[in-house]
């Protein structure tokens, strides 16, 4: 795997590959890689000839600068994981390479940015949409993959590529769970052993709601209540939101018709844990 630090190096290598007829697949990340990220790279194999991953901790998507300062990336470890998955290129620029002095442009996706994570983390999605646009302009992928774990982010990117007529296929990467059901996240490392057990009540609630859906329950409040009841078994439950939404517009629904999702965010040990489950249409 070749690692590039500059836009120029990355563009030159990819243009050469493309000139030889190769199609390019892209996995943008902020490092701290785990099996969830690697599963995205793996899923891209069948869509393209060359796979490019980026590792860039994007300061503009952190609404709390302390979180940005605390965000830890171990580049050699991440590189090793990508090598093992035989990813072809890694683009790992520094902040000034992406945002040189005088930088002043942002990209906002209006409606999808407003609820849920957008309401709780002002500016977050403008940071995400802007950096993904920059990375797309550098890598020029034919196809890019985003995980269903960050479901609002995924729908935002789908909307943005449609609206801006970007000629990039967006693939949805399946959410990966540990054997016990916990959705994989770099944040899980911050959970205590007891916290981890409590966190399992989130996925248990989602599985129970999905089961109720399979048995015919279509009322959003009833499905959300099943998730809430499970999380409320925690000693001190903190729920940011539970919502039943349309799978592509992210609009809240009252009755499940067509493909929908249950989104949930709860805090355990002070760690915000995002999870969701599909209710197939
Ligand atoms: O999901 C992430 O890791 C980030 O939000 C992304 C898409 C790489 C943009 O910085």
Short mmCIF file of C-alpha atoms and ligand atoms in Angstrom, two decimals:
data_model
loop_
_atom_site.label_atom_id
_atom_site.label_comp_id
_atom_site.label_asym_id
_atom_site.label_seq_id
_atom_site.Cartn_x
_atom_site.Cartn_y
_atom_site.Cartn_z
CA UNK A 1 0.00 0.00 0.00
CA UNK A 2 1.31 3.44 -0.93
CA UNK A 3 0.70 6.29 1.50
CA UNK A 4 0.37 9.87 0.22
CA UNK A 5 0.53 12.99 2.32
CA UNK A 6 -0.10 15.59 -0.37
CA UNK A 7 -2.97 16.29 -2.74
CA UNK A 8 -0.55 16.38 -5.64
CA UNK A 9 0.92 12.91 -4.93
CA UNK A 10 -2.51 11.39 -4.43
CA UNK A 11 -3.95 12.92 -7.63
CA UNK A 12 -0.91 11.88 -9.70
CA UNK A 13 -1.09 8.23 -8.57
CA UNK A 14 -4.83 8.00 -9.10
CA UNK A 15 -4.78 9.69 -12.48
CA UNK A 16 -2.09 7.24 -13.62
CA UNK A 17 -4.19 4.31 -12.40
CA UNK A 18 -7.30 5.67 -14.09
CA UNK A 19 -5.40 6.23 -17.35
CA UNK A 20 -4.68 2.50 -17.31
CA UNK A 21 -8.44 1.86 -17.17
CA UNK A 22 -8.77 1.17 -13.42
CA UNK A 23 -11.93 2.15 -11.54
CA UNK A 24 -11.46 3.72 -8.12
CA UNK A 25 -13.29 2.98 -4.87
CA UNK A 26 -12.95 5.20 -1.81
CA UNK A 27 -13.34 4.70 1.95
CA UNK A 28 -13.03 8.01 3.85
CA UNK A 29 -12.18 7.62 7.55
CA UNK A 30 -10.84 9.53 10.52
CA UNK A 31 -8.52 6.66 11.48
CA UNK A 32 -8.70 4.75 14.80
CA UNK A 33 -9.70 1.90 12.52
CA UNK A 34 -11.63 -1.16 13.68
CA UNK A 35 -13.31 -4.09 11.98
CA UNK A 36 -16.24 -1.85 10.95
CA UNK A 37 -13.93 0.27 8.76
CA UNK A 38 -12.16 -2.79 7.36
CA UNK A 39 -15.53 -4.33 6.45
CA UNK A 40 -16.22 -1.18 4.38
CA UNK A 41 -12.92 -1.59 2.48
CA UNK A 42 -13.70 -5.30 2.01
CA UNK A 43 -17.21 -4.57 0.72
CA UNK A 44 -15.73 -2.22 -1.92
CA UNK A 45 -13.62 -4.99 -3.47
CA UNK A 46 -16.39 -6.09 -5.82
CA UNK A 47 -17.15 -2.53 -7.01
CA UNK A 48 -13.77 -1.30 -8.27
CA UNK A 49 -10.20 -2.16 -9.31
CA UNK A 50 -8.31 0.14 -6.94
CA UNK A 51 -9.25 0.90 -3.33
CA UNK A 52 -8.24 4.16 -1.67
CA UNK A 53 -8.69 4.89 2.00
CA UNK A 54 -8.22 8.30 3.61
CA UNK A 55 -7.31 9.02 7.21
CA UNK A 56 -7.96 12.62 8.10
CA UNK A 57 -9.19 13.83 11.47
CA UNK A 58 -11.33 16.69 10.25
CA UNK A 59 -11.28 19.58 12.74
CA UNK A 60 -14.33 21.30 11.22
CA UNK A 61 -16.75 18.51 12.17
CA UNK A 62 -15.96 18.63 15.90
CA UNK A 63 -18.31 21.05 17.60
CA UNK A 64 -16.28 20.71 20.82
CA UNK A 65 -12.56 21.52 20.22
CA UNK A 66 -11.67 19.37 23.27
CA UNK A 67 -13.00 16.28 21.47
CA UNK A 68 -10.78 17.13 18.50
CA UNK A 69 -7.73 17.50 20.76
CA UNK A 70 -8.53 14.20 22.50
CA UNK A 71 -9.07 12.23 19.26
CA UNK A 72 -6.27 9.67 19.02
CA UNK A 73 -5.02 8.07 15.79
CA UNK A 74 -2.28 5.47 15.64
CA UNK A 75 -1.24 5.76 11.99
CA UNK A 76 1.20 2.78 11.88
CA UNK A 77 -1.48 0.52 13.43
CA UNK A 78 -4.12 1.76 10.98
CA UNK A 79 -1.70 1.30 8.07
CA UNK A 80 -1.07 -2.28 9.16
CA UNK A 81 -4.79 -3.04 9.16
CA UNK A 82 -5.24 -1.53 5.69
CA UNK A 83 -2.20 -3.44 4.38
CA UNK A 84 -3.70 -6.67 5.68
CA UNK A 85 -6.88 -5.86 3.72
CA UNK A 86 -4.69 -5.11 0.65
CA UNK A 87 -5.97 -1.57 0.23
CA UNK A 88 -3.98 0.01 -2.62
CA UNK A 89 -3.55 3.64 -1.54
CA UNK A 90 -3.83 5.60 1.69
CA UNK A 91 -4.27 9.37 1.63
CA UNK A 92 -3.28 10.77 5.03
CA UNK A 93 -2.87 14.54 4.72
CA UNK A 94 -2.23 17.00 7.52
CA UNK A 95 -4.66 19.80 8.34
CA UNK A 96 -2.94 22.53 6.32
CA UNK A 97 -2.91 20.33 3.22
CA UNK A 98 -6.71 20.13 3.35
CA UNK A 99 -7.38 23.62 4.75
CA UNK A 100 -4.52 25.86 3.63
CA UNK A 101 -4.37 29.40 4.93
CA UNK A 102 -7.16 31.47 3.44
CA UNK A 103 -9.54 28.53 3.02
CA UNK A 104 -13.16 29.79 3.18
CA UNK A 105 -15.66 27.47 1.44
CA UNK A 106 -18.28 25.23 3.07
CA UNK A 107 -20.95 22.83 1.81
CA UNK A 108 -24.24 22.53 3.69
CA UNK A 109 -27.07 20.06 3.18
CA UNK A 110 -30.02 21.91 4.65
CA UNK A 111 -32.85 19.64 5.77
CA UNK A 112 -31.03 16.40 6.58
CA UNK A 113 -28.55 18.35 8.72
CA UNK A 114 -31.22 19.77 11.04
CA UNK A 115 -32.53 16.98 13.29
CA UNK A 116 -30.87 14.40 15.57
CA UNK A 117 -27.04 14.69 15.42
CA UNK A 118 -27.35 18.03 13.62
CA UNK A 119 -29.47 19.54 16.39
CA UNK A 120 -27.12 18.27 19.11
CA UNK A 121 -23.87 19.07 17.32
CA UNK A 122 -24.22 22.43 15.54
CA UNK A 123 -21.99 22.73 12.49
CA UNK A 124 -21.05 19.04 12.51
CA UNK A 125 -22.68 18.12 9.21
CA UNK A 126 -21.40 21.19 7.38
CA UNK A 127 -17.94 20.04 8.45
CA UNK A 128 -18.66 16.51 7.18
CA UNK A 129 -20.21 17.60 3.85
CA UNK A 130 -17.37 20.05 3.22
CA UNK A 131 -14.52 17.65 3.91
CA UNK A 132 -16.16 14.80 1.98
CA UNK A 133 -16.55 17.15 -1.02
CA UNK A 134 -12.86 18.10 -0.77
CA UNK A 135 -11.81 14.45 -0.50
CA UNK A 136 -14.05 13.49 -3.43
CA UNK A 137 -12.42 16.26 -5.50
CA UNK A 138 -8.96 14.90 -4.69
CA UNK A 139 -9.63 11.17 -5.06
CA UNK A 140 -12.28 11.46 -7.84
CA UNK A 141 -13.70 8.04 -7.00
CA UNK A 142 -16.16 6.10 -9.14
CA UNK A 143 -17.64 4.65 -5.99
CA UNK A 144 -17.44 5.52 -2.29
CA UNK A 145 -18.71 3.65 0.75
CA UNK A 146 -20.15 5.00 4.01
CA UNK A 147 -21.25 2.88 6.95
CA UNK A 148 -24.87 2.54 8.02
CA UNK A 149 -23.68 2.98 11.60
CA UNK A 150 -23.63 6.77 11.10
CA UNK A 151 -26.95 6.65 9.35
CA UNK A 152 -27.67 10.38 9.25
CA UNK A 153 -24.22 11.00 7.78
CA UNK A 154 -24.84 8.34 5.12
CA UNK A 155 -28.20 9.84 4.02
CA UNK A 156 -26.62 13.31 4.04
CA UNK A 157 -23.86 12.15 1.67
CA UNK A 158 -26.42 10.44 -0.57
CA UNK A 159 -28.45 13.68 -0.71
CA UNK A 160 -25.35 15.81 -1.33
CA UNK A 161 -24.05 13.68 -4.22
CA UNK A 162 -27.54 13.71 -5.81
CA UNK A 163 -28.00 17.47 -5.37
CA UNK A 164 -24.52 18.43 -6.59
CA UNK A 165 -24.67 15.96 -9.51
CA UNK A 166 -21.49 14.26 -8.34
CA UNK A 167 -20.86 11.28 -10.60
CA UNK A 168 -20.05 8.96 -7.69
CA UNK A 169 -21.93 5.85 -6.68
CA UNK A 170 -22.54 5.79 -2.93
CA UNK A 171 -22.62 2.30 -1.42
CA UNK A 172 -24.19 1.64 1.97
CA UNK A 173 -21.86 -0.43 4.18
CA UNK A 174 -23.62 -2.73 6.65
CA UNK A 175 -23.36 -1.88 10.35
CA UNK A 176 -21.01 -4.36 12.04
CA UNK A 177 -21.77 -5.69 15.51
CA UNK A 178 -19.69 -7.51 18.07
CA UNK A 179 -20.83 -11.08 18.84
CA UNK A 180 -22.85 -9.75 21.78
CA UNK A 181 -24.73 -7.28 19.53
CA UNK A 182 -22.93 -4.03 20.41
CA UNK A 183 -22.48 -1.85 17.30
CA UNK A 184 -18.73 -1.48 16.60
CA UNK A 185 -17.40 1.99 17.29
CA UNK A 186 -14.04 3.46 18.27
CA UNK A 187 -15.94 4.99 21.23
CA UNK A 188 -16.59 1.51 22.72
CA UNK A 189 -12.99 1.50 23.98
CA UNK A 190 -14.03 4.23 26.46
CA UNK A 191 -16.68 2.00 28.12
CA UNK A 192 -16.07 0.32 31.48
CA UNK A 193 -16.83 -3.43 31.71
CA UNK A 194 -20.10 -2.62 33.46
CA UNK A 195 -20.86 0.17 30.99
CA UNK A 196 -20.40 -2.25 28.14
CA UNK A 197 -23.01 -4.57 29.67
CA UNK A 198 -25.41 -1.66 30.02
CA UNK A 199 -24.70 -0.61 26.44
CA UNK A 200 -26.01 -3.99 25.23
CA UNK A 201 -29.50 -2.86 26.24
CA UNK A 202 -29.44 -0.51 23.24
CA UNK A 203 -29.06 -3.23 20.60
CA UNK A 204 -31.32 -5.55 22.59
CA UNK A 205 -34.03 -2.88 22.42
CA UNK A 206 -33.55 -2.50 18.68
CA UNK A 207 -33.68 -6.26 18.11
CA UNK A 208 -36.89 -6.48 20.16
CA UNK A 209 -38.45 -3.64 18.14
CA UNK A 210 -37.43 -5.31 14.89
CA UNK A 211 -39.04 -8.55 16.10
CA UNK A 212 -42.26 -6.65 16.92
CA UNK A 213 -42.12 -5.10 13.42
CA UNK A 214 -41.78 -8.60 11.89
CA UNK A 215 -44.81 -9.67 13.89
CA UNK A 216 -46.84 -6.79 12.41
CA UNK A 217 -46.30 -3.74 14.64
CA UNK A 218 -46.25 -0.65 12.38
CA UNK A 219 -46.84 2.20 14.85
CA UNK A 220 -43.71 4.29 15.32
CA UNK A 221 -44.41 5.26 18.94
CA UNK A 222 -44.93 1.59 19.89
CA UNK A 223 -41.66 0.55 18.23
CA UNK A 224 -39.77 3.45 19.84
CA UNK A 225 -41.31 2.51 23.20
CA UNK A 226 -39.83 -1.01 22.97
CA UNK A 227 -36.34 0.46 22.48
CA UNK A 228 -36.86 2.98 25.28
CA UNK A 229 -38.10 0.29 27.70
CA UNK A 230 -34.94 -1.74 27.14
CA UNK A 231 -32.59 1.24 27.60
CA UNK A 232 -34.49 2.31 30.72
CA UNK A 233 -33.30 -0.90 32.40
CA UNK A 234 -29.94 0.87 32.80
CA UNK A 235 -29.41 2.31 36.30
CA UNK A 236 -29.12 5.88 34.98
CA UNK A 237 -30.40 5.91 31.42
CA UNK A 238 -29.58 8.94 29.29
CA UNK A 239 -31.31 8.89 25.92
CA UNK A 240 -30.53 11.64 23.41
CA UNK A 241 -33.18 10.45 20.96
CA UNK A 242 -35.09 7.48 19.62
CA UNK A 243 -36.79 8.08 16.27
CA UNK A 244 -38.45 6.06 13.55
CA UNK A 245 -37.54 7.63 10.21
CA UNK A 246 -37.88 7.14 6.48
CA UNK A 247 -34.79 5.28 5.26
CA UNK A 248 -33.82 7.82 2.59
CA UNK A 249 -35.26 11.22 3.62
CA UNK A 250 -34.73 10.77 7.38
CA UNK A 251 -38.18 12.32 7.98
CA UNK A 252 -39.87 10.97 11.11
CA UNK A 253 -42.85 8.73 10.37
CA UNK A 254 -45.89 7.86 12.48
CA UNK A 255 -46.61 4.60 10.71
CA UNK A 256 -43.99 2.39 9.11
CA UNK A 257 -44.71 2.09 5.38
CA UNK A 258 -41.84 1.37 3.00
CA UNK A 259 -38.22 1.16 4.17
CA UNK A 260 -37.70 2.84 7.56
CA UNK A 261 -35.06 2.86 10.33
CA UNK A 262 -35.10 3.19 14.05
CA UNK A 263 -32.33 5.58 15.13
CA UNK A 264 -31.15 5.71 18.70
CA UNK A 265 -28.48 7.54 20.67
CA UNK A 266 -27.95 6.83 24.34
CA UNK A 267 -25.11 7.75 26.69
CA UNK A 268 -23.28 5.15 28.75
CA UNK A 269 -20.35 6.13 31.01
CA UNK A 270 -20.72 9.58 29.40
CA UNK A 271 -20.02 8.05 25.96
CA UNK A 272 -22.55 8.77 23.19
CA UNK A 273 -23.44 5.49 21.50
CA UNK A 274 -25.19 5.60 18.11
CA UNK A 275 -27.10 2.62 16.80
CA UNK A 276 -29.91 1.90 14.36
CA UNK A 277 -31.82 -0.93 12.76
CA UNK A 278 -33.53 -1.32 9.40
CA UNK A 279 -37.25 -1.94 9.12
CA UNK A 280 -37.38 -3.28 5.56
CA UNK A 281 -40.17 -1.99 3.30
O1 LIG B 1 -17.37 8.94 9.35
C1 LIG B 1 -16.26 9.51 9.43
O2 LIG B 1 -15.27 8.92 9.83
C2 LIG B 1 -16.14 10.98 9.02
O3 LIG B 1 -17.28 11.69 9.36
C3 LIG B 1 -15.79 11.16 7.53
C4 LIG B 1 -16.89 10.66 6.61
C5 LIG B 1 -14.49 10.44 7.21
C6 LIG B 1 -15.60 12.65 7.24
O4 LIG B 1 -14.58 13.20 8.01
#
